[in-house]
Amino acid sequence: MKYMIPSCDTMAALGNSTATGCNILAKNSDRDVTESQPLIAFPAADHEPGEKLQCTYITIDQVPHTYRLIGSKPWWIWGFEHGVNEHGVAIGNEAAWATIPVEQENGLLGMDLLRLGLERGKTAYEAMHVITALLEKYGQGGACIYGGTIQDFAYHNLFMIADRKEIWLLETVGRHWAAKKLTDTACISNIYTIEEDFDECSEGLVEFAVERGLHNPGEPFNFSKSFILFQSGFMSGHPRHYRMKKFLADHKGSLAVEDFWNILRDHFEGTVIEPRFDPASVCDCTICMHGENPGACISAASMVMEMHDSEYPELYFTYWGSMCPPCTSFMIPFYNTGYIPEKLGRGTNKYSDDSFWWKVYRMSTGVEANYNKYIGLVRNAREPMEKAFRSAAKDTEAKALELLKAGKAEDARALLNAFTDQCLDQVDEAVSRITEAIEKDLSEHPGSVYRAAYLKALKEKTGM
C-alpha cells in the first residue's frame, strides 16, 4: 500500500443536551495534508425526468428535486465529509477498515453517499435509507486520495446522521450495513462500534458473515466483532474512540457546544500517549490531527452542529465550522439561509492567497514550526472571540426569531448572514495578524529542528 497512514476522522453525538436542550453532532474531517476542504452552499434544484448525476467516479440516476445544502467538501471530490441540508439533517462520515476487502472497482465514495443523503432526505431516518438504498444498488468504492488508486487508499464507511429529533449511527461493510438509533451520547473514530444492539440491518447480513467464516451460526450476531479489522496501521481509531467516550461520560449532564469544540481540539493531553514534544509531534493519531510528512493526514475541517427546536427553518441549526486543525483555528457560525461567504469555497491542493482555507493553514503551519511558543497567540485571540461569538449568537438568534414572528423572513436572513460576515471578518483579521507575527519571528529565530524538514517539504509541494 502506497499510503500507510489511514484517514483519522473523529465524530461525537449528543441527543438532547441538558445544557442546550438540543441535539449536537461534532466532526473532525481528516484529509491528506495537501488537500484543502472548502465550505460551500448549494441551492435546491429541480431536475428533468431521466437526468443523470455525475458523482466522483460514477454516474447515477438523478431525482426530481434536491434540497439546499451546506457542505465541507474535499476540493476534488463531488461529495462532502460533513454537511447539513435545509431541513436540518446533518451527516458526518468516517473511514473504516474491515475483514472484508473494499470492492476493487469504482462505486460511490462515502462522501458521495453523504451528500446524496442530504440532497434527498428530509429526516435523519429518511436520509439514512437514501444512503443504504444507494449503497446496495451501486456499491461503495474508489480511490479516496487525490491521484491515487483503490489499491493505494480506499475504505468502507461509517455515518452519524442527525436531525432535531433523532440521531442514527450507520455502519457499512461493502454493500451491507447495520444501523442503531442513538438515545444518549456516542462517538466513533474509524472503527466499528455497533455490536448486537442494532435496530436495523441489510437483508442477508448474517448469512453474509457466516459465508465468510466471520460468524458462528446459532450465536448472537455481533456486527463489530464480525467485521472489525485488528491489524497494525488500522488501530489508531481505538484510543481516539475511548478518549472521546471518557470525555463524554465525564461531562454527562452538562455537555454544551463549547465542550465539543474542546474535544475536537484534543491531543491526549495528560495521558501516556500525549505527543512527546508538542501536539504537532504526533506519535499516534490524535483527535485533532497534525501532519507528519507530506502524505499524512491533518484535521482539514471541523463541524459542531447545534440543532434547535424551532418552527422557523432559518433557526433549525447553528453550524459552527472551522478550517484546518481546530486547535489552531476559530469556530464561525453559519445558519440555514443558503449563505456561505464565497471565499470559504475556494481552494485546491496548491496554496492560493484568495483561499480562506489556505490562509488559515498557512497560520497553522506557522504555529506548528514551534507549537509551544506560538499557540498562545492563537489562544489569546480565540478564547475571548469565541466566547463573544457564543453570546452574540444567542442575541442575534433571538432578534431573528422576533423578525420571523413578525413575518419579516428576509430581514431575519439578512441579520443572520451579516452576523456570519462579522464573525468571519474578525477571524480573518486575527489570522492575518497572527500569521504576520509568527513569520516575522521565524525570520529571526528558527523553529523546532524536528519539524523543519516536514514543513519545508510541505511548502515546496503546495507552493505555500
Coordinates of C-alpha atoms in Angstrom, one line a residue:
M1 CA 0.0 0.0 0.0
K2 CA 1.4 3.4 -1.0
Y3 CA -0.3 5.4 1.7
M4 CA 0.3 3.7 5.1
I5 CA -1.4 6.1 7.4
P6 CA -5.2 5.8 7.3
S7 CA -7.6 8.7 7.4
C8 CA -8.4 9.5 11.1
D9 CA -11.8 11.2 11.4
T10 CA -13.5 11.5 14.7
M11 CA -17.1 12.2 15.5
A12 CA -19.3 12.5 18.6
A13 CA -23.0 13.0 19.0
L14 CA -25.3 14.0 21.9
G15 CA -29.0 13.5 22.0
N16 CA -31.0 16.3 23.7
S17 CA -28.3 18.0 25.7
T18 CA -29.4 19.1 29.1
A19 CA -27.2 22.2 28.7
T20 CA -28.6 23.3 25.4
G21 CA -31.8 21.4 25.0
C22 CA -30.9 20.2 21.6
N23 CA -29.1 17.5 19.6
I24 CA -25.4 18.1 18.8
L25 CA -23.3 16.5 16.2
A26 CA -19.5 17.2 16.1
K27 CA -17.0 16.1 13.5
N28 CA -13.3 16.4 12.6
S29 CA -12.7 15.6 9.0
D30 CA -9.1 14.4 8.3
R31 CA -7.6 14.6 4.8
D32 CA -4.2 14.4 3.2
V33 CA -2.0 17.3 4.3
T34 CA -2.2 19.0 0.8
E35 CA -6.0 18.8 0.4
S36 CA -8.0 21.9 1.0
Q37 CA -11.5 21.4 2.2
P38 CA -13.7 24.4 1.2
L39 CA -17.1 25.1 2.8
I40 CA -19.8 25.5 0.1
A41 CA -23.5 26.2 -0.2
F42 CA -25.6 24.5 -3.0
P43 CA -29.1 25.7 -3.8
A44 CA -32.2 23.4 -4.0
A45 CA -32.9 22.3 -7.6
D46 CA -35.4 20.6 -9.8
H47 CA -34.3 18.1 -12.4
E48 CA -35.7 16.7 -15.6
P49 CA -37.0 13.1 -15.9
G50 CA -34.2 10.8 -17.0
E51 CA -31.5 13.2 -15.9
K52 CA -28.2 11.6 -14.8
L53 CA -25.9 12.8 -12.0
Q54 CA -22.1 12.5 -12.2
C55 CA -20.6 11.8 -8.7
T56 CA -16.9 11.5 -8.1
Y57 CA -16.4 8.3 -10.1
I58 CA -19.7 7.0 -11.4
T59 CA -22.9 8.3 -12.9
I60 CA -26.3 7.5 -11.2
D61 CA -30.0 8.4 -11.7
Q62 CA -31.0 11.8 -10.6
V63 CA -34.1 12.5 -8.6
P64 CA -36.8 15.1 -9.4
H65 CA -35.8 17.5 -6.6
T66 CA -32.7 18.0 -4.4
Y67 CA -32.6 20.0 -1.2
R68 CA -30.4 23.1 -0.4
L69 CA -27.1 22.1 1.3
I70 CA -24.1 23.5 3.2
G71 CA -21.2 21.1 2.9
S72 CA -17.5 20.8 3.7
K73 CA -16.0 19.3 0.6
P74 CA -12.6 18.0 -0.2
W75 CA -11.7 20.1 -3.2
W76 CA -11.6 17.3 -5.8
I77 CA -14.5 15.2 -4.6
W78 CA -18.1 15.6 -5.5
G79 CA -19.4 14.7 -2.1
F80 CA -19.0 16.0 1.5
E81 CA -17.0 15.0 4.6
H82 CA -19.8 16.6 6.6
G83 CA -22.7 18.9 6.0
V84 CA -26.4 19.8 6.6
N85 CA -29.4 20.4 4.5
E86 CA -32.3 22.9 4.6
H87 CA -34.4 20.5 6.7
G88 CA -31.8 20.4 9.4
V89 CA -30.5 16.9 8.6
A90 CA -26.7 16.8 9.4
I91 CA -24.4 14.0 8.4
G92 CA -20.7 13.2 9.0
N93 CA -18.9 10.1 7.7
E94 CA -15.7 8.3 8.6
A95 CA -13.5 5.6 7.1
A96 CA -13.5 2.1 8.4
W97 CA -11.4 -1.0 7.6
A98 CA -12.9 -4.4 7.8
T99 CA -12.1 -8.1 7.5
I100 CA -13.9 -7.8 4.2
P101 CA -11.9 -6.1 1.4
V102 CA -13.2 -3.0 -0.3
E103 CA -14.7 -3.6 -3.7
Q104 CA -12.0 -3.2 -6.4
E105 CA -14.0 -1.2 -8.8
N106 CA -15.4 2.3 -8.7
G107 CA -18.7 3.0 -6.9
L108 CA -19.9 5.8 -4.7
L109 CA -17.5 7.2 -2.2
G110 CA -18.7 7.5 1.3
M111 CA -18.6 11.3 0.8
D112 CA -20.8 10.9 -2.2
L113 CA -23.3 8.9 -0.2
L114 CA -23.3 11.5 2.5
R115 CA -24.1 14.3 0.0
L116 CA -26.8 12.2 -1.7
G117 CA -28.4 11.6 1.7
L118 CA -28.5 15.3 2.4
E119 CA -29.8 16.1 -1.1
R120 CA -32.6 13.6 -0.9
G121 CA -33.5 13.1 2.8
K122 CA -36.0 15.3 4.8
T123 CA -35.3 13.5 8.1
A124 CA -32.3 11.6 9.6
Y125 CA -34.2 8.3 9.1
E126 CA -35.1 9.1 5.5
A127 CA -31.5 10.2 4.7
M128 CA -30.2 7.0 6.2
H129 CA -32.3 4.9 3.9
V130 CA -31.3 7.0 0.9
I131 CA -27.7 6.1 1.7
T132 CA -28.4 2.4 2.3
A133 CA -30.5 2.0 -0.9
L134 CA -27.8 3.7 -3.0
L135 CA -25.1 1.6 -1.2
E136 CA -26.9 -1.6 -2.1
K137 CA -27.5 -0.6 -5.7
Y138 CA -24.2 1.0 -6.6
G139 CA -21.7 -0.2 -4.0
Q140 CA -19.1 1.9 -2.3
G141 CA -15.6 2.1 -3.8
G142 CA -13.0 4.3 -5.5
A143 CA -9.7 5.9 -4.5
C144 CA -10.1 8.1 -1.5
I145 CA -7.0 10.2 -2.1
Y146 CA -6.2 12.6 -4.9
G147 CA -4.3 10.9 -7.7
G148 CA -4.3 7.5 -6.0
T149 CA -5.9 4.2 -6.9
I150 CA -8.2 1.9 -5.0
Q151 CA -5.2 -0.2 -4.1
D152 CA -3.5 2.9 -2.6
F153 CA -6.3 4.0 -0.3
A154 CA -9.9 3.0 -0.1
Y155 CA -12.3 2.1 2.7
H156 CA -15.7 1.3 4.0
N157 CA -17.8 4.0 5.7
L158 CA -19.5 4.9 8.9
F159 CA -22.1 7.7 9.2
M160 CA -23.7 9.7 12.0
I161 CA -27.0 11.1 10.8
A162 CA -28.9 13.6 12.9
D163 CA -31.9 15.9 12.8
R164 CA -33.6 17.9 15.5
K165 CA -35.5 14.8 16.8
E166 CA -33.2 11.8 16.5
I167 CA -29.7 10.6 15.7
W168 CA -28.7 7.4 13.8
L169 CA -25.4 5.6 13.6
L170 CA -25.0 3.7 10.3
E171 CA -22.0 1.3 9.8
T172 CA -21.3 -0.3 6.5
V173 CA -19.2 -3.1 5.1
G174 CA -19.3 -3.5 1.3
R175 CA -23.0 -3.4 0.3
H176 CA -24.1 -4.5 3.8
W177 CA -24.9 -2.3 6.8
A178 CA -26.3 -2.1 10.4
A179 CA -28.0 0.9 12.0
K180 CA -28.6 1.9 15.5
K181 CA -30.8 4.8 16.9
L182 CA -28.8 6.7 19.5
T183 CA -30.6 7.7 22.7
D184 CA -27.5 9.1 24.5
T185 CA -24.0 10.3 23.9
A186 CA -22.0 8.3 21.4
C187 CA -18.7 8.6 19.5
I188 CA -16.9 6.8 16.7
S189 CA -13.4 7.1 15.1
N190 CA -12.6 4.8 12.2
I191 CA -13.7 1.6 14.0
Y192 CA -17.0 -0.4 14.1
T193 CA -18.9 0.1 17.3
I194 CA -22.3 -1.5 16.7
E195 CA -22.4 -4.9 18.3
E196 CA -25.6 -6.9 19.0
D197 CA -27.6 -3.8 19.6
F198 CA -28.5 -2.7 16.1
D199 CA -32.1 -1.7 15.2
E200 CA -32.0 -2.4 11.5
C201 CA -29.7 -4.1 9.1
S202 CA -29.3 -5.1 5.4
E203 CA -31.1 -8.2 4.2
G204 CA -28.8 -11.3 4.4
L205 CA -26.2 -9.6 6.6
V206 CA -25.9 -12.5 9.0
E207 CA -25.7 -15.0 6.2
F208 CA -23.0 -12.8 4.5
A209 CA -20.9 -13.0 7.7
V210 CA -21.4 -16.8 8.0
E211 CA -20.4 -17.5 4.4
R212 CA -17.1 -15.7 5.1
G213 CA -16.4 -17.5 8.3
L214 CA -17.0 -14.4 10.4
H215 CA -19.9 -15.6 12.5
N216 CA -20.9 -18.9 14.1
P217 CA -24.5 -19.9 13.3
G218 CA -26.7 -20.1 16.4
E219 CA -24.8 -17.5 18.3
P220 CA -25.9 -13.8 18.8
F221 CA -24.7 -11.8 15.8
N222 CA -22.2 -9.1 16.7
F223 CA -21.6 -6.7 13.8
S224 CA -18.4 -5.2 15.2
K225 CA -16.8 -8.4 16.2
S226 CA -17.6 -10.0 12.8
F227 CA -16.1 -7.2 10.7
I228 CA -13.6 -5.1 12.6
L229 CA -10.1 -5.3 11.4
F230 CA -7.4 -5.8 14.1
Q231 CA -4.3 -5.0 12.2
S232 CA -1.3 -2.7 12.7
G233 CA -1.8 0.6 10.9
F234 CA -5.6 0.4 11.3
M235 CA -5.9 0.5 15.1
S236 CA -5.5 4.2 15.7
G237 CA -9.2 4.7 16.0
H238 CA -9.4 2.7 19.2
P239 CA -7.6 5.2 21.5
R240 CA -9.4 8.2 20.0
H241 CA -12.7 6.4 20.4
Y242 CA -12.1 5.7 24.1
R243 CA -10.7 9.2 24.7
M244 CA -13.9 10.7 23.4
K245 CA -16.1 8.1 25.2
K246 CA -14.4 9.0 28.5
F247 CA -14.8 12.7 27.9
L248 CA -18.5 12.4 27.1
A249 CA -19.0 10.3 30.2
D250 CA -17.1 12.6 32.5
H251 CA -19.2 15.6 31.3
K252 CA -22.5 13.8 31.1
G253 CA -25.4 16.0 32.1
S254 CA -23.6 19.3 31.4
L255 CA -22.3 19.0 27.9
A256 CA -22.6 22.2 25.8
V257 CA -21.4 23.3 22.4
E258 CA -18.1 24.6 23.8
D259 CA -17.3 21.1 25.2
F260 CA -17.5 19.7 21.7
W261 CA -15.1 22.4 20.5
N262 CA -12.7 21.3 23.2
I263 CA -12.8 17.6 22.4
L264 CA -12.2 18.2 18.7
R265 CA -9.1 20.1 19.7
D266 CA -7.7 17.3 21.9
H267 CA -4.3 15.7 21.6
F268 CA -4.5 13.2 24.5
E269 CA -3.1 15.9 26.9
G270 CA -2.4 14.5 30.3
T271 CA -2.2 10.8 29.2
V272 CA 0.6 8.4 28.5
I273 CA 0.2 8.9 24.7
E274 CA 0.3 12.7 24.8
P275 CA 2.6 13.8 22.0
R276 CA 6.2 14.0 23.3
F277 CA 7.3 17.5 22.4
D278 CA 4.0 19.2 21.4
P279 CA 0.8 18.4 19.6
A280 CA 2.5 18.6 16.2
S281 CA 4.9 15.8 17.2
V282 CA 2.3 13.1 16.9
C283 CA 3.3 9.5 17.5
D284 CA -0.2 8.3 17.1
C285 CA -3.4 9.7 15.6
T286 CA -4.9 12.2 18.0
I287 CA -8.4 13.6 17.8
C288 CA -7.0 16.9 16.4
M289 CA -4.6 15.8 13.7
H290 CA -1.3 17.4 12.6
G291 CA 0.7 16.1 9.6
E292 CA 3.8 14.1 9.9
N293 CA 5.1 14.2 6.4
P294 CA 3.5 15.1 3.0
G295 CA 1.1 12.2 2.5
A296 CA -0.1 12.0 6.1
C297 CA -3.4 13.5 7.4
I298 CA -4.4 16.7 9.1
S299 CA -7.8 17.7 10.5
A300 CA -8.9 19.7 7.4
A301 CA -12.2 21.0 8.7
S302 CA -14.5 20.7 11.8
M303 CA -18.2 21.0 12.4
V304 CA -20.2 21.3 15.6
M305 CA -23.9 21.2 14.6
E306 CA -26.1 22.7 17.2
M307 CA -29.8 21.7 16.5
H308 CA -32.6 24.0 17.6
D309 CA -36.3 23.1 18.3
S310 CA -37.6 26.0 16.2
E311 CA -40.6 26.2 13.9
Y312 CA -38.7 28.5 11.6
P313 CA -36.3 26.9 9.1
E314 CA -33.7 29.7 9.4
L315 CA -33.2 28.7 13.0
Y316 CA -33.2 24.9 12.7
F317 CA -29.5 24.9 13.5
T318 CA -26.3 26.8 14.2
Y319 CA -23.5 25.3 12.2
W320 CA -20.2 26.1 14.0
G321 CA -17.4 25.5 11.5
S322 CA -13.7 25.8 11.3
M323 CA -10.9 25.1 8.8
C324 CA -7.6 23.2 9.3
P325 CA -6.6 21.6 12.7
P326 CA -9.2 23.1 15.1
C327 CA -6.6 23.7 17.9
T328 CA -5.1 26.3 15.6
S329 CA -8.4 27.7 14.2
F330 CA -11.6 29.5 15.1
M331 CA -15.2 28.4 15.1
I332 CA -17.5 30.6 13.0
P333 CA -21.4 30.4 13.0
F334 CA -23.5 29.7 9.9
Y335 CA -27.3 29.4 9.5
N336 CA -30.0 27.8 7.4
T337 CA -30.2 30.6 4.9
G338 CA -28.3 29.2 2.0
Y339 CA -25.4 31.6 2.5
I340 CA -21.7 30.8 2.8
P341 CA -19.2 33.6 2.1
E342 CA -17.6 33.0 -1.3
K343 CA -14.0 33.0 -0.1
L344 CA -14.7 30.0 2.0
G345 CA -15.4 27.9 -1.1
R346 CA -12.0 28.4 -2.8
G347 CA -9.1 26.0 -2.7
T348 CA -7.3 23.1 -4.4
N349 CA -4.1 21.2 -3.5
K350 CA -2.0 24.2 -4.1
Y351 CA -1.6 27.3 -2.0
S352 CA -3.7 30.3 -3.1
D353 CA -3.8 33.7 -1.4
D354 CA -7.6 34.1 -2.2
S355 CA -8.5 30.8 -0.4
F356 CA -9.5 31.3 3.3
W357 CA -8.7 27.6 3.9
W358 CA -5.1 28.1 2.7
K359 CA -4.9 31.3 4.7
V360 CA -5.7 29.5 7.9
Y361 CA -3.5 26.6 7.0
R362 CA -0.5 29.0 6.5
M363 CA -1.1 30.3 10.0
S364 CA -1.4 26.7 11.3
T365 CA 1.9 25.6 9.8
G366 CA 3.5 28.6 11.3
V367 CA 2.2 27.6 14.7
E368 CA 3.5 24.1 14.1
A369 CA 7.0 25.4 13.5
N370 CA 7.2 25.9 17.2
Y371 CA 3.9 25.0 18.7
N372 CA 4.6 25.7 22.3
K373 CA 5.9 29.1 21.5
Y374 CA 3.2 30.3 19.1
I375 CA 0.0 28.5 20.2
G376 CA -0.6 31.2 22.8
L377 CA -1.1 33.8 20.0
V378 CA -4.0 31.7 18.7
R379 CA -5.5 31.0 22.1
N380 CA -5.2 34.6 23.3
A381 CA -7.2 35.7 20.3
R382 CA -9.6 32.8 20.1
E383 CA -10.9 32.4 23.6
P384 CA -12.4 35.8 24.1
M385 CA -13.5 35.9 20.4
E386 CA -15.4 32.6 20.6
K387 CA -16.9 33.5 23.9
A388 CA -18.2 36.7 22.3
F389 CA -19.4 34.8 19.3
R390 CA -21.5 32.4 21.5
S391 CA -23.0 35.3 23.4
A392 CA -23.7 37.3 20.3
A393 CA -25.2 34.3 18.5
K394 CA -27.8 33.9 21.2
D395 CA -28.7 37.6 20.9
T396 CA -28.7 37.5 17.1
E397 CA -30.9 34.4 17.0
A398 CA -33.4 36.0 19.5
K399 CA -33.6 39.1 17.2
A400 CA -34.0 36.9 14.1
L401 CA -36.8 35.0 15.9
E402 CA -38.7 38.2 16.6
L403 CA -38.3 39.2 12.9
L404 CA -39.6 35.8 11.8
K405 CA -42.6 36.0 14.1
A406 CA -43.4 39.4 12.6
G407 CA -43.3 37.9 9.1
K408 CA -40.0 39.6 8.2
A409 CA -38.1 36.5 7.0
E410 CA -35.9 38.3 4.5
D411 CA -34.8 40.7 7.3
A412 CA -34.1 37.8 9.6
R413 CA -32.0 36.0 7.0
A414 CA -30.1 39.3 6.3
L415 CA -29.4 39.7 10.0
L416 CA -28.1 36.1 10.4
N417 CA -25.9 36.4 7.3
A418 CA -24.5 39.7 8.5
F419 CA -23.6 38.1 11.8
T420 CA -21.7 35.3 9.9
D421 CA -19.8 38.0 8.0
Q422 CA -18.9 39.9 11.1
C423 CA -17.5 36.8 12.8
L424 CA -15.6 35.8 9.7
D425 CA -14.1 39.3 9.4
Q426 CA -12.9 39.2 13.0
V427 CA -11.3 35.7 12.4
D428 CA -9.8 36.8 9.1
E429 CA -8.1 39.8 10.8
A430 CA -6.9 37.7 13.6
V431 CA -5.4 35.1 11.3
S432 CA -3.6 37.8 9.3
R433 CA -2.2 39.4 12.4
I434 CA -1.1 36.1 14.0
T435 CA 0.5 34.9 10.7
E436 CA 2.4 38.1 10.3
A437 CA 3.7 37.9 13.9
I438 CA 4.8 34.3 13.6
E439 CA 6.5 34.7 10.2
K440 CA 8.4 37.8 11.4
D441 CA 9.6 35.9 14.5
L442 CA 10.6 32.8 12.4
S443 CA 12.7 35.0 10.1
E444 CA 14.8 35.9 13.1
H445 CA 14.6 32.7 15.2
P446 CA 14.4 29.2 13.7
G447 CA 11.6 26.9 14.6
S448 CA 11.8 23.4 16.1
V449 CA 14.5 21.4 14.3
Y450 CA 12.5 18.2 14.3
R451 CA 9.7 19.9 12.4
A452 CA 11.8 21.8 9.9
A453 CA 12.2 19.1 7.2
Y454 CA 8.5 18.3 7.2
L455 CA 7.4 21.9 6.9
K456 CA 10.0 22.6 4.1
A457 CA 8.7 19.6 2.1
L458 CA 5.1 20.6 2.6
K459 CA 5.7 24.2 1.5
E460 CA 7.6 23.0 -1.6
K461 CA 4.8 20.5 -2.5
T462 CA 2.0 23.0 -2.1
G463 CA 3.7 26.3 -3.1
M464 CA 2.9 27.8 0.2

